[in-house]
JSON list of C-alpha atoms and ligand atoms in Angstrom, two decimals:
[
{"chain": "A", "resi": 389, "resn": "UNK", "atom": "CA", "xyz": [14.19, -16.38, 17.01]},
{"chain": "A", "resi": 390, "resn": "UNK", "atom": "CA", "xyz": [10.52, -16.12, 17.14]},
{"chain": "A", "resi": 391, "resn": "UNK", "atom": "CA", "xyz": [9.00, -12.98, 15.50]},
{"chain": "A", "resi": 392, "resn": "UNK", "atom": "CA", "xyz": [5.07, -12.31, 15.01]},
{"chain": "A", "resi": 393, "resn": "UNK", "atom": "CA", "xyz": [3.23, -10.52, 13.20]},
{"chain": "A", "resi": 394, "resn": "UNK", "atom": "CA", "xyz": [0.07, -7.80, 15.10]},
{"chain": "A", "resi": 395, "resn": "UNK", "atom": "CA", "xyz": [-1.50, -6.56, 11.18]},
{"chain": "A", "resi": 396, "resn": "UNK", "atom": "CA", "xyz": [-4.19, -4.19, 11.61]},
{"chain": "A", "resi": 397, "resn": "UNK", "atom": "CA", "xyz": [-5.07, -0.57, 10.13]},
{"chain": "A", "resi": 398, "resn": "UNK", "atom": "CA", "xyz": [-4.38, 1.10, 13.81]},
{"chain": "A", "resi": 399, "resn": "UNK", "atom": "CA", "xyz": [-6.05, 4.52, 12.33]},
{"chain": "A", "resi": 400, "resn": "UNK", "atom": "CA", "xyz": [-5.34, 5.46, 15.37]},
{"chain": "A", "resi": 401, "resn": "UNK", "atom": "CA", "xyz": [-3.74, 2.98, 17.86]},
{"chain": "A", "resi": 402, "resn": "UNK", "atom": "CA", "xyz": [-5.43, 2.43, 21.22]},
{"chain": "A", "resi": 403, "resn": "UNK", "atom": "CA", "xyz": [-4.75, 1.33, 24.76]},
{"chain": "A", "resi": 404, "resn": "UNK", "atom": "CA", "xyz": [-6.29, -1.92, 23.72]},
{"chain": "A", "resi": 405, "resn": "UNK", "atom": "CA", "xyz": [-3.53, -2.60, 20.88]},
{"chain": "A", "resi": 406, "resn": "UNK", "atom": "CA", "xyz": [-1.12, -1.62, 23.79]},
{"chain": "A", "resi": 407, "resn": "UNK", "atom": "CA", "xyz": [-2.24, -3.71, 25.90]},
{"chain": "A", "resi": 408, "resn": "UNK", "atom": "CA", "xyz": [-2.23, -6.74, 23.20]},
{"chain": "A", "resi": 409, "resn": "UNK", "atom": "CA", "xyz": [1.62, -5.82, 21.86]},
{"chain": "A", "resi": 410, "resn": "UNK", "atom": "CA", "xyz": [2.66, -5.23, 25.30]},
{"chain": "A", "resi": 411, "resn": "UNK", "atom": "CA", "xyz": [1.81, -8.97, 25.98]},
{"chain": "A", "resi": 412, "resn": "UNK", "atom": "CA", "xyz": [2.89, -10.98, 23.19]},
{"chain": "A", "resi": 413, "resn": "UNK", "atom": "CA", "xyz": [6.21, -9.00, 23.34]},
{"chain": "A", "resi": 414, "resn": "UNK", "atom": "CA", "xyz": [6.79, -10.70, 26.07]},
{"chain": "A", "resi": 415, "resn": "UNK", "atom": "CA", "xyz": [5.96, -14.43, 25.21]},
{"chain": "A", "resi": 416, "resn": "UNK", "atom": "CA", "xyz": [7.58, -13.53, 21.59]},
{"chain": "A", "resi": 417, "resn": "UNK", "atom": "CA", "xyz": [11.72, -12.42, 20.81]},
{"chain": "A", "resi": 418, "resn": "UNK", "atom": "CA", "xyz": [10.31, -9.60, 18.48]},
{"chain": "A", "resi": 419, "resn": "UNK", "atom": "CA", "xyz": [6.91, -8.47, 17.56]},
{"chain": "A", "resi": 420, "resn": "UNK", "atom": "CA", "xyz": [6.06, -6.51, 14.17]},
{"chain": "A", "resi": 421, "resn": "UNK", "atom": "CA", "xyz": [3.34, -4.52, 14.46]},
{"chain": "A", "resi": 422, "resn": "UNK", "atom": "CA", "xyz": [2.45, -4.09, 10.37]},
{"chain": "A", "resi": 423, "resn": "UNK", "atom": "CA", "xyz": [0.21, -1.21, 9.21]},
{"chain": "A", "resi": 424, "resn": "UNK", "atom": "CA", "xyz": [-2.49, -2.17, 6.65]},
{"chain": "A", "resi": 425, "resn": "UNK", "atom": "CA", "xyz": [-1.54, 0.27, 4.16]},
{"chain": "A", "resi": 426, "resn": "UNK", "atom": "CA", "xyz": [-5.40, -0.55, 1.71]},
{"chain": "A", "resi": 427, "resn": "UNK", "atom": "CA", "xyz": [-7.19, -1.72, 4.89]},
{"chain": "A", "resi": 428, "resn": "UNK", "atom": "CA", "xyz": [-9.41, 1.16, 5.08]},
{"chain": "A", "resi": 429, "resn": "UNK", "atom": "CA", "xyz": [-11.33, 3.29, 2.41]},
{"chain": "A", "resi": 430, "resn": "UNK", "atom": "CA", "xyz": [-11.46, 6.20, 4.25]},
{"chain": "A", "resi": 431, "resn": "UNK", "atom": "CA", "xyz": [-9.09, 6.56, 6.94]},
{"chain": "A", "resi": 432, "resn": "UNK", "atom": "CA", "xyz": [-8.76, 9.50, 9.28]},
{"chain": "A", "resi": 433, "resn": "UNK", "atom": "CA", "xyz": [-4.84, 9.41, 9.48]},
{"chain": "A", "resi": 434, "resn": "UNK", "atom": "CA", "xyz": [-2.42, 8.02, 6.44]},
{"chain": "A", "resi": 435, "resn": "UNK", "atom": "CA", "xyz": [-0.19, 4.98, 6.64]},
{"chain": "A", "resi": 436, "resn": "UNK", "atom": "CA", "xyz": [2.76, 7.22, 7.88]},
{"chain": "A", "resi": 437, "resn": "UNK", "atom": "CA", "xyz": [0.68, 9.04, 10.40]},
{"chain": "A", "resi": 438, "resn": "UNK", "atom": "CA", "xyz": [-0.36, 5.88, 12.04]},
{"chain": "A", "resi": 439, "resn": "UNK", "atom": "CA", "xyz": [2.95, 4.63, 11.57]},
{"chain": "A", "resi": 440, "resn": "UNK", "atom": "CA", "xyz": [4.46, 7.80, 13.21]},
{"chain": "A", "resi": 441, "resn": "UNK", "atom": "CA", "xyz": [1.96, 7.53, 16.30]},
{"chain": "A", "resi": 442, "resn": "UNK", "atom": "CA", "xyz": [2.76, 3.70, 16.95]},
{"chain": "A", "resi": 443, "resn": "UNK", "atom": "CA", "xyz": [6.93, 4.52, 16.61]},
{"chain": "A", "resi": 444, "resn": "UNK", "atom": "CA", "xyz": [6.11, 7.22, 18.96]},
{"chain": "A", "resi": 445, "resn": "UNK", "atom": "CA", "xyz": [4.08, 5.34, 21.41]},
{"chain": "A", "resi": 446, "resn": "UNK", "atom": "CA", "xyz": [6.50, 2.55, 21.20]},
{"chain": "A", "resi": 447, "resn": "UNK", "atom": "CA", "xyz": [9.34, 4.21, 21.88]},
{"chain": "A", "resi": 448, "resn": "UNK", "atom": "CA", "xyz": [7.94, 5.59, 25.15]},
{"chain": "A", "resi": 449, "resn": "UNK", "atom": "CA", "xyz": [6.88, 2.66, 26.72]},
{"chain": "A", "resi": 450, "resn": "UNK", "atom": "CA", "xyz": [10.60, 1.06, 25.83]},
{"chain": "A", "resi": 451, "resn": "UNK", "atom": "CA", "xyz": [9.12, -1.93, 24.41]},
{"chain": "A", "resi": 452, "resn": "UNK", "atom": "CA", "xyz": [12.70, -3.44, 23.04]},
{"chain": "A", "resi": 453, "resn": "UNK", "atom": "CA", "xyz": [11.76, -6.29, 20.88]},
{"chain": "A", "resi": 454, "resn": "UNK", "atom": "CA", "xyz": [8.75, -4.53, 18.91]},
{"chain": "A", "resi": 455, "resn": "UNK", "atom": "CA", "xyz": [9.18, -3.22, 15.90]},
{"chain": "A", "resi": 456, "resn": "UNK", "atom": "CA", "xyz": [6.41, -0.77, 13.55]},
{"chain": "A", "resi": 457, "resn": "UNK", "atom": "CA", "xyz": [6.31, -1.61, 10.00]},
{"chain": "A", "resi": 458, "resn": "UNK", "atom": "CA", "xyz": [3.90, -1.41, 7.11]},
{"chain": "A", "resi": 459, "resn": "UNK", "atom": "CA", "xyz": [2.83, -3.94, 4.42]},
{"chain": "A", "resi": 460, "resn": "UNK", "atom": "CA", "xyz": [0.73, -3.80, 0.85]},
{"chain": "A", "resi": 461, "resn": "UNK", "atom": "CA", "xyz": [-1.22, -6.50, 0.07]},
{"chain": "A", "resi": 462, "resn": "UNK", "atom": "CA", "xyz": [-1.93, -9.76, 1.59]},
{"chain": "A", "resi": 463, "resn": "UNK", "atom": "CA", "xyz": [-1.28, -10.70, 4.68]},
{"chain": "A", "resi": 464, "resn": "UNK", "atom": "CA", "xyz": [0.49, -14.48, 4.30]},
{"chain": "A", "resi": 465, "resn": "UNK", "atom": "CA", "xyz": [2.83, -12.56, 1.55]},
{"chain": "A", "resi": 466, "resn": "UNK", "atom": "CA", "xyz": [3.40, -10.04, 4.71]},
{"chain": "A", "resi": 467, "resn": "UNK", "atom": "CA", "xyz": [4.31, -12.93, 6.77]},
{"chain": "A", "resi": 468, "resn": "UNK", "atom": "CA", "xyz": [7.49, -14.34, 4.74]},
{"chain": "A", "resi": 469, "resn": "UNK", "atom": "CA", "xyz": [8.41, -10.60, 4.22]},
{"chain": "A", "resi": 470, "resn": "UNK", "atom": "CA", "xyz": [8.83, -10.00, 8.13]},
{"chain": "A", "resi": 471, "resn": "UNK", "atom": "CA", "xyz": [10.17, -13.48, 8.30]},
{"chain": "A", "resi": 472, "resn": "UNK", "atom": "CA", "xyz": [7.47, -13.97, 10.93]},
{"chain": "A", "resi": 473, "resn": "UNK", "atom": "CA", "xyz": [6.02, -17.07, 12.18]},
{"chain": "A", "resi": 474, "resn": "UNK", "atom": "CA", "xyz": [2.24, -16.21, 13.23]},
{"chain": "A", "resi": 475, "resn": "UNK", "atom": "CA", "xyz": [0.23, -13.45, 13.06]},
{"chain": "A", "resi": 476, "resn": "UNK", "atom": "CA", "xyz": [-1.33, -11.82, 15.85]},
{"chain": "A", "resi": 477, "resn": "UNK", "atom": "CA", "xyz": [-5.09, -11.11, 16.61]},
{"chain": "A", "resi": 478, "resn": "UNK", "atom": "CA", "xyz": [-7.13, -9.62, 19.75]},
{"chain": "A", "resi": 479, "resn": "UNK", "atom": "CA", "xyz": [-10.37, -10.66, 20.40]},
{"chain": "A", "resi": 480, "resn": "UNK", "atom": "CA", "xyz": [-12.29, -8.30, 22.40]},
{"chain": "A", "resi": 481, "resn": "UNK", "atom": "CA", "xyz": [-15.77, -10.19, 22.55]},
{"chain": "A", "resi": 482, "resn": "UNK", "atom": "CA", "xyz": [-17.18, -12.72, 20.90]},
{"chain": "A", "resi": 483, "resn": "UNK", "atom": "CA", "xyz": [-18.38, -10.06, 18.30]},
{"chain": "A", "resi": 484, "resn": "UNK", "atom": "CA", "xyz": [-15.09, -10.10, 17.05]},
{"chain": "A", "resi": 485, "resn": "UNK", "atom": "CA", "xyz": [-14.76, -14.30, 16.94]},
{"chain": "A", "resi": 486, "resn": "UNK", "atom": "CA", "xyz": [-16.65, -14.84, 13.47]},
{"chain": "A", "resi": 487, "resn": "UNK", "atom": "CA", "xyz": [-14.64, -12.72, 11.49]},
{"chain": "A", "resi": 488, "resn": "UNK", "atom": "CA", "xyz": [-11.29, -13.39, 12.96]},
{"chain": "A", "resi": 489, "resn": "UNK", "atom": "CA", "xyz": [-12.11, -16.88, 12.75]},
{"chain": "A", "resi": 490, "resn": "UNK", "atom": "CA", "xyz": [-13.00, -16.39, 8.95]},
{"chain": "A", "resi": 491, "resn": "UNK", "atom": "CA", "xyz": [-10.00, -14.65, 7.91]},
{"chain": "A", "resi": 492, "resn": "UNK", "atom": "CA", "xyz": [-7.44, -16.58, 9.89]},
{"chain": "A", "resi": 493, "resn": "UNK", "atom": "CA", "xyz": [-8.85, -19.86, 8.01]},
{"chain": "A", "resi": 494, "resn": "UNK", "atom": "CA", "xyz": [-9.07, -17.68, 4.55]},
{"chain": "A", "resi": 495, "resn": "UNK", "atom": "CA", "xyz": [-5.44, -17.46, 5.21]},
{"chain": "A", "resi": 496, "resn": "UNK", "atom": "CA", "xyz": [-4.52, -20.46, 6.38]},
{"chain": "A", "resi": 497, "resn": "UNK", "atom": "CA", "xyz": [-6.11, -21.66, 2.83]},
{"chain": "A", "resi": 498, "resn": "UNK", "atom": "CA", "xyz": [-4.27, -19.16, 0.97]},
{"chain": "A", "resi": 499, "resn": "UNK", "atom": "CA", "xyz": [-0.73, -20.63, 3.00]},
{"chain": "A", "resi": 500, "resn": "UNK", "atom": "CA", "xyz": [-1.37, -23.50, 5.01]},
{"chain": "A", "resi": 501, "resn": "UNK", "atom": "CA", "xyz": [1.83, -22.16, 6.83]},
{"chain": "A", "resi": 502, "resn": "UNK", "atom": "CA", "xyz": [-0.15, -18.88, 8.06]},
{"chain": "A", "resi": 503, "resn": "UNK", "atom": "CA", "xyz": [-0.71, -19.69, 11.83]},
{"chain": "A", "resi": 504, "resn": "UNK", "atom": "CA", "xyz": [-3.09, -16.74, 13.56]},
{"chain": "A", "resi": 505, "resn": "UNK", "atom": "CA", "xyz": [-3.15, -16.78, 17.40]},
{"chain": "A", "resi": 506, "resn": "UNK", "atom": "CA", "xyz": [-5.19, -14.78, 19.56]},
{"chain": "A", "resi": 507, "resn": "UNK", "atom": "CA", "xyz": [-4.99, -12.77, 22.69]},
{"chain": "A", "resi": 508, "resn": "UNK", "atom": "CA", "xyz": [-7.60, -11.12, 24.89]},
{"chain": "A", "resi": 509, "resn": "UNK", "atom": "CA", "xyz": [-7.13, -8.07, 26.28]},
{"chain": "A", "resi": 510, "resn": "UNK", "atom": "CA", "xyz": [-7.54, -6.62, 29.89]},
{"chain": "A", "resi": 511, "resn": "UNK", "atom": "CA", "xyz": [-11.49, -6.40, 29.77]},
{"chain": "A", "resi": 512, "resn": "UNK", "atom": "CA", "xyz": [-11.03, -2.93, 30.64]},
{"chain": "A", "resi": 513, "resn": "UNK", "atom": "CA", "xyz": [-10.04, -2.32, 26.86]},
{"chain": "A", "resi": 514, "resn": "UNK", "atom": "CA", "xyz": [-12.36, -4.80, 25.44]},
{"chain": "A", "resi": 515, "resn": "UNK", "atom": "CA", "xyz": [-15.12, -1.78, 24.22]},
{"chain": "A", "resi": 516, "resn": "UNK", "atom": "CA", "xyz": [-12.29, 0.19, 23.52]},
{"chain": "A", "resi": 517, "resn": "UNK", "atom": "CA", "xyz": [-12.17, 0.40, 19.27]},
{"chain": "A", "resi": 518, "resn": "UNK", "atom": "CA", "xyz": [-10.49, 2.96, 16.99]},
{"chain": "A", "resi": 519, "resn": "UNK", "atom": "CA", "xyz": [-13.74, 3.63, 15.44]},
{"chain": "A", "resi": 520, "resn": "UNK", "atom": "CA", "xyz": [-15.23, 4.49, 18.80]},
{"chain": "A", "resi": 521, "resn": "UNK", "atom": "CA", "xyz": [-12.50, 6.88, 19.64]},
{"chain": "A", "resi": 522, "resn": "UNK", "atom": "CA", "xyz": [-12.73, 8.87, 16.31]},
{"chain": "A", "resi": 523, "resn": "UNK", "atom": "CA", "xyz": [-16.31, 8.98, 17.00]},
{"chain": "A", "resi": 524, "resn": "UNK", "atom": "CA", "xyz": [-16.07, 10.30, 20.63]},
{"chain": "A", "resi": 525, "resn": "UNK", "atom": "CA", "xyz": [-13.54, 12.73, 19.27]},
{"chain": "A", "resi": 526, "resn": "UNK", "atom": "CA", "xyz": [-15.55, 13.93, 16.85]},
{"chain": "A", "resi": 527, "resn": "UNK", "atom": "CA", "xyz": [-18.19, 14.71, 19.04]},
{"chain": "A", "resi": 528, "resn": "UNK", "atom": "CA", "xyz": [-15.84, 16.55, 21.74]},
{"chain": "A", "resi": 529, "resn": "UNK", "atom": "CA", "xyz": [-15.95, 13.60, 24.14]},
{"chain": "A", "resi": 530, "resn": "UNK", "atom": "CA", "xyz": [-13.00, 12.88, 26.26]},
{"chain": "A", "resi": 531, "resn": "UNK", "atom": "CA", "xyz": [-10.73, 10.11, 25.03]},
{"chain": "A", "resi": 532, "resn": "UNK", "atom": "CA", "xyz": [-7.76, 10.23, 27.19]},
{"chain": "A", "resi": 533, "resn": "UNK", "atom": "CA", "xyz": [-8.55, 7.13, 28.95]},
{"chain": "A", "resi": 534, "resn": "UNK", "atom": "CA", "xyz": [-8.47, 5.04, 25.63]},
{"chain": "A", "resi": 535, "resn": "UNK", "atom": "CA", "xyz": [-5.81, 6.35, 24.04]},
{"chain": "A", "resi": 536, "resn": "UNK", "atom": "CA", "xyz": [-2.11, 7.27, 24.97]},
{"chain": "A", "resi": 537, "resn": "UNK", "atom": "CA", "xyz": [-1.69, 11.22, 25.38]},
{"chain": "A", "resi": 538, "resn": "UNK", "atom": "CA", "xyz": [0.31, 12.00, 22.24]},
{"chain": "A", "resi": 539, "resn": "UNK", "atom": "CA", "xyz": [-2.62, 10.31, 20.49]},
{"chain": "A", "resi": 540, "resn": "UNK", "atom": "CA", "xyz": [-5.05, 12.12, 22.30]},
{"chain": "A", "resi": 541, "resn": "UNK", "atom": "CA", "xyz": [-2.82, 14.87, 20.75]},
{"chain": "A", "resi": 542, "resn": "UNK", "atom": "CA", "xyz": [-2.92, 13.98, 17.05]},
{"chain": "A", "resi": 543, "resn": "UNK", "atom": "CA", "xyz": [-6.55, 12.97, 17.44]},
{"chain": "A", "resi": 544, "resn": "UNK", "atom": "CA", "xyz": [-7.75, 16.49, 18.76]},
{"chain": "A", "resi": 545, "resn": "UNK", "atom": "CA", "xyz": [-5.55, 18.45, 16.02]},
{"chain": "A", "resi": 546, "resn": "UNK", "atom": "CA", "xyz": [-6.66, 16.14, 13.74]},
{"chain": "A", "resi": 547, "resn": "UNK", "atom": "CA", "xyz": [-10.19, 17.05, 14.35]},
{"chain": "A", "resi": 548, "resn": "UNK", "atom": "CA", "xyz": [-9.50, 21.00, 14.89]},
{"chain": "A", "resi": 549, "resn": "UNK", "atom": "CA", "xyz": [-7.81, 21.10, 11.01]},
{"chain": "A", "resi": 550, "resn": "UNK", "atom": "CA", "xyz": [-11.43, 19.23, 9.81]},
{"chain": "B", "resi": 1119, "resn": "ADP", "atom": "P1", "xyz": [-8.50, -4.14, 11.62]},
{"chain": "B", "resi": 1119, "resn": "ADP", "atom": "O1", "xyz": [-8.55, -2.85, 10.90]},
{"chain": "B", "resi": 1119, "resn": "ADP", "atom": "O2", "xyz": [-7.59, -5.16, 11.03]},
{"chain": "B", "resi": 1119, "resn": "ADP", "atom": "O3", "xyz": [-9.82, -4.71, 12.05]},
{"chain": "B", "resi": 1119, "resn": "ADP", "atom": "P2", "xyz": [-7.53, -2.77, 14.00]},
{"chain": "B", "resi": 1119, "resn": "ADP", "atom": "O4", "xyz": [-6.42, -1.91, 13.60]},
{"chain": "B", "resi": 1119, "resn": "ADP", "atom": "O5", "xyz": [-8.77, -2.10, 14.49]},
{"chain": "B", "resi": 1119, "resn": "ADP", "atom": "O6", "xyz": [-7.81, -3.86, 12.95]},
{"chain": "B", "resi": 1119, "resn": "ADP", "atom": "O7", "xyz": [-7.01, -3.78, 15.11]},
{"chain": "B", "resi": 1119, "resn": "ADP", "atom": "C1", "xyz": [-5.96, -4.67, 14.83]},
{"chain": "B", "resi": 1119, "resn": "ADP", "atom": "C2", "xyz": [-6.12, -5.87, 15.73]},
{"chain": "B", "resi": 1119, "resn": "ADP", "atom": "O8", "xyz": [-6.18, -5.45, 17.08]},
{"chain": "B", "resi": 1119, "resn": "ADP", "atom": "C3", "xyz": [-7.37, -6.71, 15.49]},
{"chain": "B", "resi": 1119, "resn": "ADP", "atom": "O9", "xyz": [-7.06, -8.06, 15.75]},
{"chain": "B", "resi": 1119, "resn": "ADP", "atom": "C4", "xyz": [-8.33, -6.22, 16.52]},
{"chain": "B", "resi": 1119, "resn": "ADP", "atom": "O10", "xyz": [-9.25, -7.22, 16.91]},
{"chain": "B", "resi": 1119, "resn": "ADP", "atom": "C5", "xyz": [-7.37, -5.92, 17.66]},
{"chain": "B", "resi": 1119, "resn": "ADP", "atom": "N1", "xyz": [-7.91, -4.90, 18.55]},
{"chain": "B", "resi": 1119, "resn": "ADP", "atom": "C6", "xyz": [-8.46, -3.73, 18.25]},
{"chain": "B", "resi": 1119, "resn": "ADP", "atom": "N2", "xyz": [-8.85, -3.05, 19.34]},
{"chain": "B", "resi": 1119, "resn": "ADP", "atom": "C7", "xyz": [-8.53, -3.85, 20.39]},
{"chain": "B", "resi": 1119, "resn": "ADP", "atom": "C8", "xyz": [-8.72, -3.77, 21.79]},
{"chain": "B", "resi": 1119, "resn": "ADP", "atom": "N3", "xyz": [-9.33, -2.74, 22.37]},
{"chain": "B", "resi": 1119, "resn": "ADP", "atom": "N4", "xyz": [-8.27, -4.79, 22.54]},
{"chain": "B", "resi": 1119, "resn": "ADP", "atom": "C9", "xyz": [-7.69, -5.86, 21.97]},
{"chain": "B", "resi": 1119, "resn": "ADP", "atom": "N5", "xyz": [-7.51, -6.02, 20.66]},
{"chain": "B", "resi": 1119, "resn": "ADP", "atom": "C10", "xyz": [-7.92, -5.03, 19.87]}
]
C-alpha cells in the first residue's frame, strides 16, 4: 500500500491543490493531504479551519483514498508518522523550482529516505496561489473560478467579520 504525503499550509485550499490531489490519488492507494500547523506567521484561517475546508471539499468530490490530516514540526518526522512513502509537491512555474528543489534536498539530507515528487498542474491553475486569492478577496474581486464554492464561502465571511 502506497500512501503520500501533499504538506502545505492550504490557508485556504485552491482549485490548483485540487487539481494536484485529484491526480496523485489516482496513481497513489491513499493520499494524505497534511496541514502545516507553524507554516505560516500570520495566517488568515487556523489549522482546523483549513482542515475543515479541505474535509469539506474532499468529501464532495468523493475522492476515496485521500485523507486530511495535520502535522507539527518537520516534515521527514511527518512522513514516518503517516507511514507515507513520498511527499508530494506542485510546481506551477519555474518560479516555484528553486525552492522546491531546495527543500526537497534539505530533506532528503535530514532523511535520506524522504523522496519528494512533483506534479504540474492543469496550466489553467498554474497562477492560481492562496496568497492571490486572499488578496483578490480582500479587494472584492471575484474568486469563484479559483476556488471551490464553499471556500468562496468561508473566504467572503471571513473577510466580512475583518
Ligand atoms: P506552502 O505553504 O507549503 O508553500 P501551499 O499550501 O501554498 O504551500 O501549497 C502546497 C503545495 O501545493 C506546494 O507544493 C505548492 O507548490 C502547491 N500548489 C499551490 N498552489 C498550486 C497550484 N495552483 N497548482 C499546483 N500546485 C499548487
Amino acid at each position: 500500500m502506497k500512501t503520500i504525503l501533499y504538506p502545505g499550509s492550504f490557508d485556504p485550499v485552491t482549485n490548483g491543490h485540487l487539481d494536484i490531489t485529484k491526480r496523485a490519488s489516482r496513481i497513489f492507494d491513499k493520499v494524505v493531504i497534511a496541514v502545516a500547523m507553524n507554516a505560516e506567521k500570520d495566517p488568515l484561517f487556523t489549522p482546523p479551519e483549513r482542515i475543515e475546508m479541505l474535509q469539506e471539499v474532499v468529501r464532495r468530490l468523493e475522492l476515496g483514498n485521500v485523507e486530511v490530516s495535520m502535522f507539527d514540526g518537520l516534515l521527514v518526522n511527518a512522513l514516518a508518522q503517516f507511514q507515507a512513502s513520498a511527499v508530494i509537491r506542485g510546481l506551477r512555474a519555474v518560479s516555484d523550482f528553486e525552492y522546491e528543489f531546495q527543500m526537497a534536498l534539505m530533506n532528503r539530507e535530514l532523511n535520506d529516505k524522504c523522496e519528494t515528487l512533483f506534479m504540474m498542474p492543469s496550466p489553467e491553475y498554474s497562477f492560481v496561489s492562496s496568497r492571490l486569492i486572499k488578496e483578490i478577496a480582500r479587494c472584492g474581486g471575484d474568486i469563484n473560478p479559483f476556488v471551490p464554492p464553499f471556500v468562496a464561502d468561508c473566504i467572503r465571511d471571513k473577510f466580512s467579520k475583518h
